[in-house]
XYZ file of C-alpha atoms in Angstrom:
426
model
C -17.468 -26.685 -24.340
C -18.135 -23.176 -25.620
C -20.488 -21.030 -24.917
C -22.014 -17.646 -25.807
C -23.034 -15.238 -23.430
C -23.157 -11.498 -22.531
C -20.928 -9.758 -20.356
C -23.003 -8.071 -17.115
C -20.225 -6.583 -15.301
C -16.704 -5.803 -14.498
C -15.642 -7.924 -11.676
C -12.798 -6.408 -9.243
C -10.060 -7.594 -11.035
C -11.149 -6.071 -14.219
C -12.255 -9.767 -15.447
C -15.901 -9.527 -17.699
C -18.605 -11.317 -15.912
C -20.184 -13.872 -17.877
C -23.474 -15.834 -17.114
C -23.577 -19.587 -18.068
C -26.949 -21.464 -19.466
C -27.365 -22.963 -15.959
C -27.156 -19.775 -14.088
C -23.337 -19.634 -13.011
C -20.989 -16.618 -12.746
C -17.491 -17.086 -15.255
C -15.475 -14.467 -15.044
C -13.425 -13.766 -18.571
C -10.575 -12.046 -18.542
C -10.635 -9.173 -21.662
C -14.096 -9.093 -21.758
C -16.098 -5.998 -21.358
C -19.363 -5.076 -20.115
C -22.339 -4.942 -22.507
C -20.667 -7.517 -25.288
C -21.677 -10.692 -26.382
C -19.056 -12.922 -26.498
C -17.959 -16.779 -26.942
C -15.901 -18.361 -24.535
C -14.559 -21.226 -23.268
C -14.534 -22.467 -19.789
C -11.041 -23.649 -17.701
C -12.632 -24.299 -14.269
C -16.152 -23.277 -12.375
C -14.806 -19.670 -11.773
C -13.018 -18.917 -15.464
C -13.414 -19.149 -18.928
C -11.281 -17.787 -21.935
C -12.204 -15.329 -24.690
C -12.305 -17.067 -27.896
C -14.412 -14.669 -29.878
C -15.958 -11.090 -29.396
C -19.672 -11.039 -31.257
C -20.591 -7.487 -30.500
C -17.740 -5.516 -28.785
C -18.377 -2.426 -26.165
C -18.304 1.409 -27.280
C -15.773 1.516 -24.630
C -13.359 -1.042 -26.297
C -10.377 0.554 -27.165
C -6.882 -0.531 -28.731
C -4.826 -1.253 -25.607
C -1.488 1.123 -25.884
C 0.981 -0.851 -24.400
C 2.125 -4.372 -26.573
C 2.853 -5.764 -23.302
C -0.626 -5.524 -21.778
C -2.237 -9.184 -21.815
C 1.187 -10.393 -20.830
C 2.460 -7.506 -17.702
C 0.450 -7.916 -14.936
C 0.649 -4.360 -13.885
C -2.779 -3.291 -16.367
C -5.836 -5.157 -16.425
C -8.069 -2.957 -18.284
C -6.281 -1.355 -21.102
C -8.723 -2.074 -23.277
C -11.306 -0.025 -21.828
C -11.273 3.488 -22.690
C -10.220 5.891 -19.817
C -13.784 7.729 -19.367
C -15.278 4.371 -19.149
C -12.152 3.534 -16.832
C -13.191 6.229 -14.892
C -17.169 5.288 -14.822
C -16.064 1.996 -14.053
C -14.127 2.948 -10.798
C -16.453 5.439 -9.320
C -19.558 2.730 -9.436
C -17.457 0.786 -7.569
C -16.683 2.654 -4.563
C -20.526 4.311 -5.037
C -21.631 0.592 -4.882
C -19.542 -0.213 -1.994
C -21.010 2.808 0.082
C -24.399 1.464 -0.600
C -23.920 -1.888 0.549
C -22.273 0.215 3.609
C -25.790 0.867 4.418
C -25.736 4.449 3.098
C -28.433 4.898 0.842
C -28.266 8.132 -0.697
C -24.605 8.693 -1.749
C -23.713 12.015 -3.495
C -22.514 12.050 -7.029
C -18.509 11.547 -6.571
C -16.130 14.225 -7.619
C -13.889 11.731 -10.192
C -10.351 12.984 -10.727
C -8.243 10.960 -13.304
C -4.517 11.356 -13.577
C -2.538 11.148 -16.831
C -0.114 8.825 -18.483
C 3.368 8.528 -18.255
C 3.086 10.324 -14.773
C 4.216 7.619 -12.236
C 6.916 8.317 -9.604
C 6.618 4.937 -7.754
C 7.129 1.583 -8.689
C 8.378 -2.051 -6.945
C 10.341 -4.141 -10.021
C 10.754 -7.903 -9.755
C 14.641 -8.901 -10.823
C 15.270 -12.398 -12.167
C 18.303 -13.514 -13.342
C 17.535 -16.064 -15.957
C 19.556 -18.338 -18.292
C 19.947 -15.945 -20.642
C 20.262 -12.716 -19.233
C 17.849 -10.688 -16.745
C 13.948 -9.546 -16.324
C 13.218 -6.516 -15.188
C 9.672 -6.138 -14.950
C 6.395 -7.234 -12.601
C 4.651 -10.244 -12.737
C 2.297 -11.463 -14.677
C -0.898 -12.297 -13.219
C 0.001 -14.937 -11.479
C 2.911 -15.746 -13.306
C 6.557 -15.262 -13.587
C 8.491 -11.731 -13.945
C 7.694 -9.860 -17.343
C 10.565 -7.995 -18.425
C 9.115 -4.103 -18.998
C 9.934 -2.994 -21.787
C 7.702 -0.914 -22.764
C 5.049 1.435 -20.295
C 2.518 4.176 -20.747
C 1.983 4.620 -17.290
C 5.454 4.814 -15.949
C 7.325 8.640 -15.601
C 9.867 8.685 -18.539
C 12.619 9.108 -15.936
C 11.968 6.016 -14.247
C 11.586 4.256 -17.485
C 14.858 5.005 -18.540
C 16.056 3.245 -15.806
C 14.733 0.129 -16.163
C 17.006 -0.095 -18.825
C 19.944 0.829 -16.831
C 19.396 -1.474 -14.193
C 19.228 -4.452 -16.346
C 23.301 -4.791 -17.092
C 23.810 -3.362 -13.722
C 21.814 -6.277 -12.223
C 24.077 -8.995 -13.784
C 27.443 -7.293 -13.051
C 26.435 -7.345 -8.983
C 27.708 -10.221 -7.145
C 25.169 -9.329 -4.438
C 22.137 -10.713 -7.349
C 22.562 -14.631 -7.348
C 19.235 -15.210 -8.923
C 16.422 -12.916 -7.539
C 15.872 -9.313 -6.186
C 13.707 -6.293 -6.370
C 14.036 -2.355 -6.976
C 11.694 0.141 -5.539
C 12.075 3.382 -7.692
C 10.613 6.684 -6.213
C 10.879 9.819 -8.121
C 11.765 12.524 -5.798
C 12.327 16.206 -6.493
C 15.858 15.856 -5.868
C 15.505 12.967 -8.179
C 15.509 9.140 -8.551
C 15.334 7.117 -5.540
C 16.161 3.520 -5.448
C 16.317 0.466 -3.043
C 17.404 -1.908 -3.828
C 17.275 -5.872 -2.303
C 19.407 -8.836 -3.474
C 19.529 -12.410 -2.182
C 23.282 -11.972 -1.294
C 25.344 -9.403 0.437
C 27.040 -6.872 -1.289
C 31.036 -7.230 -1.403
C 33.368 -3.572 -2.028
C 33.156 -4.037 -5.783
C 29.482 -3.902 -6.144
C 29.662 -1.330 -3.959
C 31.813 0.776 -6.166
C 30.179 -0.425 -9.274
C 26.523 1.259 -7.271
C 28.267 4.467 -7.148
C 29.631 4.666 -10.486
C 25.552 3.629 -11.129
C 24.320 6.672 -9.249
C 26.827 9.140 -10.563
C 26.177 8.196 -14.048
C 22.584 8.493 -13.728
C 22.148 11.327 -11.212
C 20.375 9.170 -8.554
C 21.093 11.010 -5.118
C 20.892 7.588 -3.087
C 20.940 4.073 -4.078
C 20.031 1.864 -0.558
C 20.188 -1.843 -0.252
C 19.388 -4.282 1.624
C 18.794 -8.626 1.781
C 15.918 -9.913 -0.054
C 12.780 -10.549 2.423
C 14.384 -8.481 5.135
C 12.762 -5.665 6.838
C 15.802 -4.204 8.348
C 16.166 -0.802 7.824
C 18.174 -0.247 4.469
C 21.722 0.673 4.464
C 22.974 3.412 2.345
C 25.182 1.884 -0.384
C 25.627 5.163 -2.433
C 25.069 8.947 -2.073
C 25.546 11.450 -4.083
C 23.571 14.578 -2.853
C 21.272 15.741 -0.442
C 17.574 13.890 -0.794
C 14.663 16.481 -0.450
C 11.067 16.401 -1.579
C 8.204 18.674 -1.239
C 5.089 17.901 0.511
C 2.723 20.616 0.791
C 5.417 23.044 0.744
C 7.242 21.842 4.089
C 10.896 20.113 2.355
C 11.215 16.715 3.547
C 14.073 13.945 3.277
C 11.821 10.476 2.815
C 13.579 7.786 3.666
C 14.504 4.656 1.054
C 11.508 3.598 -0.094
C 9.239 5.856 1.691
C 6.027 5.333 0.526
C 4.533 8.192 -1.811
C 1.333 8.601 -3.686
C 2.028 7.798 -7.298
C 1.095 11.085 -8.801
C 1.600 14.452 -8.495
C -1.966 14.985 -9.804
C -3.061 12.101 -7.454
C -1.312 13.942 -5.087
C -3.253 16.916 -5.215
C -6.651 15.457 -5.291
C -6.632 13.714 -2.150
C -5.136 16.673 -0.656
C -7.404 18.841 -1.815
C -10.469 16.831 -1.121
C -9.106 16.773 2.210
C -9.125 19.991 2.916
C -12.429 20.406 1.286
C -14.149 18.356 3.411
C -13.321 20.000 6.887
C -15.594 21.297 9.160
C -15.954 25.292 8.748
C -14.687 27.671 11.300
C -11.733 25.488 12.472
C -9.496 27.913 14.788
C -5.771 28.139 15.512
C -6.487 26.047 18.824
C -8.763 23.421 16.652
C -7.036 19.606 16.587
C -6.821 17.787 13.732
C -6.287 13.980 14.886
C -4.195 12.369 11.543
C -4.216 8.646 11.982
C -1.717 6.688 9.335
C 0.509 9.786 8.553
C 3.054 8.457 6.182
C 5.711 10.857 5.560
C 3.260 13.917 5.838
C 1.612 14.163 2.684
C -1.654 15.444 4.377
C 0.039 17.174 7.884
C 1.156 20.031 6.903
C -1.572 20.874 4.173
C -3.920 20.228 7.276
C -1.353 22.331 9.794
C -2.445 25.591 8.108
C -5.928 24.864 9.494
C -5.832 23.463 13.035
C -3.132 21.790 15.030
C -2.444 18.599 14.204
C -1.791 15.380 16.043
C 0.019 12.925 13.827
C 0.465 9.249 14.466
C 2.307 6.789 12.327
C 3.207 3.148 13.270
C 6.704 2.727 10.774
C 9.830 3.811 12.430
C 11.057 5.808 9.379
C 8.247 7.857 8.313
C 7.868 9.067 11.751
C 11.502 10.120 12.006
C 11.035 11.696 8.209
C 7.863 13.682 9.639
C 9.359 14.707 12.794
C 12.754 16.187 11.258
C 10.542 18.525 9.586
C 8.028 19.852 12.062
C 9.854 22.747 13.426
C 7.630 25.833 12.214
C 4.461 23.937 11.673
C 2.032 22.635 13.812
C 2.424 19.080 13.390
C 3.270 17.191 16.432
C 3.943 13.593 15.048
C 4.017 10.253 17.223
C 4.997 6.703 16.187
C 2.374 4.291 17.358
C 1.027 1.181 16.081
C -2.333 1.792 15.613
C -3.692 -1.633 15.207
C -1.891 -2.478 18.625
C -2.299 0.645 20.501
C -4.969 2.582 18.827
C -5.137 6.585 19.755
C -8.865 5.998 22.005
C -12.093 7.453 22.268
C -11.467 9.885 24.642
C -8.551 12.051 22.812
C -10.375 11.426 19.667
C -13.371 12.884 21.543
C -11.222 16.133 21.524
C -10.652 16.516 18.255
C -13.088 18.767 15.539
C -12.148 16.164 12.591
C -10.691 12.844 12.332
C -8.365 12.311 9.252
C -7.288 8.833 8.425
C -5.367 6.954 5.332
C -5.360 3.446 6.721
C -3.277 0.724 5.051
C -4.763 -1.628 2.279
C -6.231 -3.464 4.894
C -8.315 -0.852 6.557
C -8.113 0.404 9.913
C -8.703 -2.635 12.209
C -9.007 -2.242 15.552
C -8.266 2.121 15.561
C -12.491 2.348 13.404
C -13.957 1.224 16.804
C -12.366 3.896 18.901
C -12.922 6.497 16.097
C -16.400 5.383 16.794
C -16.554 5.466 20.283
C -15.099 9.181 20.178
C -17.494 10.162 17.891
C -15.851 13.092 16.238
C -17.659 15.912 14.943
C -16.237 15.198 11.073
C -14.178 11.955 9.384
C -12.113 12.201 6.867
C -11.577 8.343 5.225
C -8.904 8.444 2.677
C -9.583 4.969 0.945
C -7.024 2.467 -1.253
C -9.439 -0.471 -0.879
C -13.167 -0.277 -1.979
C -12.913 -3.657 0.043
C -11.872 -2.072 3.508
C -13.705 1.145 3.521
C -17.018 -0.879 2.785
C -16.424 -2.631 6.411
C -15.058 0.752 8.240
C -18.167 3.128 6.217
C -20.469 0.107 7.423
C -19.314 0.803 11.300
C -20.062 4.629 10.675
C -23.471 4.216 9.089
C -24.521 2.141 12.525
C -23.403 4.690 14.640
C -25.366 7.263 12.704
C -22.925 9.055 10.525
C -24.090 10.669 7.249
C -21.951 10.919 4.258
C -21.974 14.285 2.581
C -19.132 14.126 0.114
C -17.317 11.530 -1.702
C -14.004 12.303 -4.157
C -13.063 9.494 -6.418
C -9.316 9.287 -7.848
C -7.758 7.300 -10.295
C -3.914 7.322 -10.497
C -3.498 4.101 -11.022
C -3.932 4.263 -14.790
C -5.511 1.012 -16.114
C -5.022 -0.877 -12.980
C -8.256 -2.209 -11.016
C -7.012 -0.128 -7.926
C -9.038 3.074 -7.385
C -8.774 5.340 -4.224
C -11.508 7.559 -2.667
C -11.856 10.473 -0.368
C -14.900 10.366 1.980
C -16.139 13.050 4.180
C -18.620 11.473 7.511
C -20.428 13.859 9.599
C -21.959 13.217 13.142
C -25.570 13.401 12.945
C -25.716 16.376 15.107
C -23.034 18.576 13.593
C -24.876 20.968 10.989
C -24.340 20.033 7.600
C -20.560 20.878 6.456
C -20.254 23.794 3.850
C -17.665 23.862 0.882
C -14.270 25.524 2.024
């Protein structure tokens, strides 16, 4: 039965949140916050929009004909600013319920369209041809044909890749393609649910010549082997904070430039003042170095990673800096209280999942400063929560939104002891 009702709230998957006659929560995807709108429910969590009564200021005309239908947006129909608004209540909320009570106004950065470098495509071979695409919301493959958010570069493959795809013997009927644009240009993996045989081989390097991709890797569908390098056709570099580094396939990169920037500039923003030559910078989660060597030119820096192939990536490229990088599975063998104990800040960018076991040791050591880089609102609401009961304060908090339309928003917050006097702007 319908129903009319107005929208309260954005819930975390960009869904409007719609309150029934009797009191319950329906959550309606396309709906916006402060409209009144009729819907219809499907089950006791959803309903669909069926008419809009009185629409949001922020409403806008999605730009993409395939949102609705890609999975990869979920609020194109709110404008940007309001995007923006949107995001930074969130992570402000989840500091609150973090137990801090006074958070400071967020620094929000936004990126811009069409600046991607990353993205992870879904193949399907089909009976009629091929999808390249992502999913629908929990759905099958969309084939992308169109994107606003996507580097123009990497959208031109897509393209490319789609009568490549069915000429491979290696692609029976499913795959994927992780596209990372590096500065010596496109990088892709690629993984197919067969093996590939000498002519797909040549037929990948005759790909990568044509379209000046440097390196085309491969490997099996589900496998986490390390991939195999099917074609090469120059060197692969990529700057990071002006150290040159060769990432390896599908190293994992921020997905802006701009994006880019902002975390490493809130970073560096929000360490403690006076930091000397002999100063150590712990950096937990390291990745490839995207925040060593900015850090390096302001303390030594001790940099752990737990995957195989980012560390090897970070420690080719050490020599001259002073980054001393370590592989170590952090969840397993966390770095402990005592060497964090050392250290004048803590700098972490834990995984989706937050930082597990290495927040209690963090806490233990009690570091003079913490630097929390945050991809999950979700995860940085139970690791902030552990630092407000051990008496951190929060004194700065950098919001960034580079994942244009999408309900994922990343954060940069700075945690001081409560004895350390109160951190001054770099």
């Amino acid at each position: 039965m319908k129903f009319e009702s107005d929208i309260v709230s954005l819930g975390r998957d960009g869904d409007g949140v719609a309150r029934t006659d009797d009191g319950a929560r329906l959550f309606v995807p396309g709906a916006l916050p402060g409209e009144r709108i009729v819907a219809e429910p499907l089950d006791n969590r959803a309903a669909r929009l069926v008419d809009i009564i009185r629409s949001s200021p922020g409403r806008v005309v999605p730009p993409c004909p395939l949102f609705g239908i890609c999975g990869g947006c979920a609020i194109q129909h709110l404008s940007l600013p309001a995007v923006l608004d949107w995001k930074s209540g969130l992570v402000v909320y989840t500091l609150e319920r973090a137990g801090f009570e006074s958070v400071p106004k967020p620094r929000a950065v936004q990126g811009t369209p069409g600046t991607r470098r990353r993205i992870d495509l879904a193949l399907r071979r089909t009976h009629d041809g091929i999808r390249v695409g992502l999913h629908a919301r929990r759905g099958d493959v969309v084939d992308l044909t169109d994107c606003p958010v996507l580097d123009p570069v990497l959208f031109a493959l897509i393209a490319a890749l789609r009568p490549l795809m069915l000429s491979l013997a290696a692609f029976r009927r499913e795959g994927d393609a992780l596209l990372n644009l590096l500065d010596s240009g496109p990088d892709l993996l690629l993984a197919t649910d067969a093996p590939l045989d000498a002519a797909d081989r040549a037929k990948l390097a005759a790909f990568a010549r044509q379209h000046a991709i440097p390196r085309i890797a491969w490997r099996r569908t589900g496998s986490t082997d390390t991939p195999e390098t099917a074609a090469q056709t120059a060197t692969i570099r990529h700057d990071v904070s002006g150290v040159t580094i060769a990432p390896p396939p599908g190293a994992f990169l921020q997905p802006s430039r701009e994006g880019e920037a902002a975390i490493v500039a809130a970073v560096l923003d929000g360490l403690p003042g006076r930091l000397n030559r002999k100063d150590v910078a712990i950096e937990l989660y390291a990745g490839c170095g995207t925040l060593s060597f900015a850090l390096a030119r302001h303390a030594r820096v001790l940099a752990y990673e737990g995957q195989p192939d980012a560390v090897v990536t970070l420690k080719r490229a050490t020599t001259g800096t002073r980054v001393t990088a370590e592989q170590r599975d952090l969840n397993r063998q966390p770095v402990m209280a005592r060497q964090i104990a050392d250290a004048r800040v803590v700098v972490l960018d834990p995984p989706y999942a937050g930082a597990g076991a290495q927040m209690e040791q963090i806490v233990a050591g009690r570091p003079e400063r913490i630097i929390y880089v945050s991809c999950n609102p979700q995860a940085l609401g139970r690791d902030a929560a552990d630092l407000h009961a051990a008496g951190y304060r929060l004194d700065a908090v950098t919001v960034i939104d580079q994942f244009l339309w999408s309900t994922e928003v990343e954060a940069v917050c700075v945690f001081t002891a409560p004895s350390a006097p109160r951190r001054r702007s770099r």
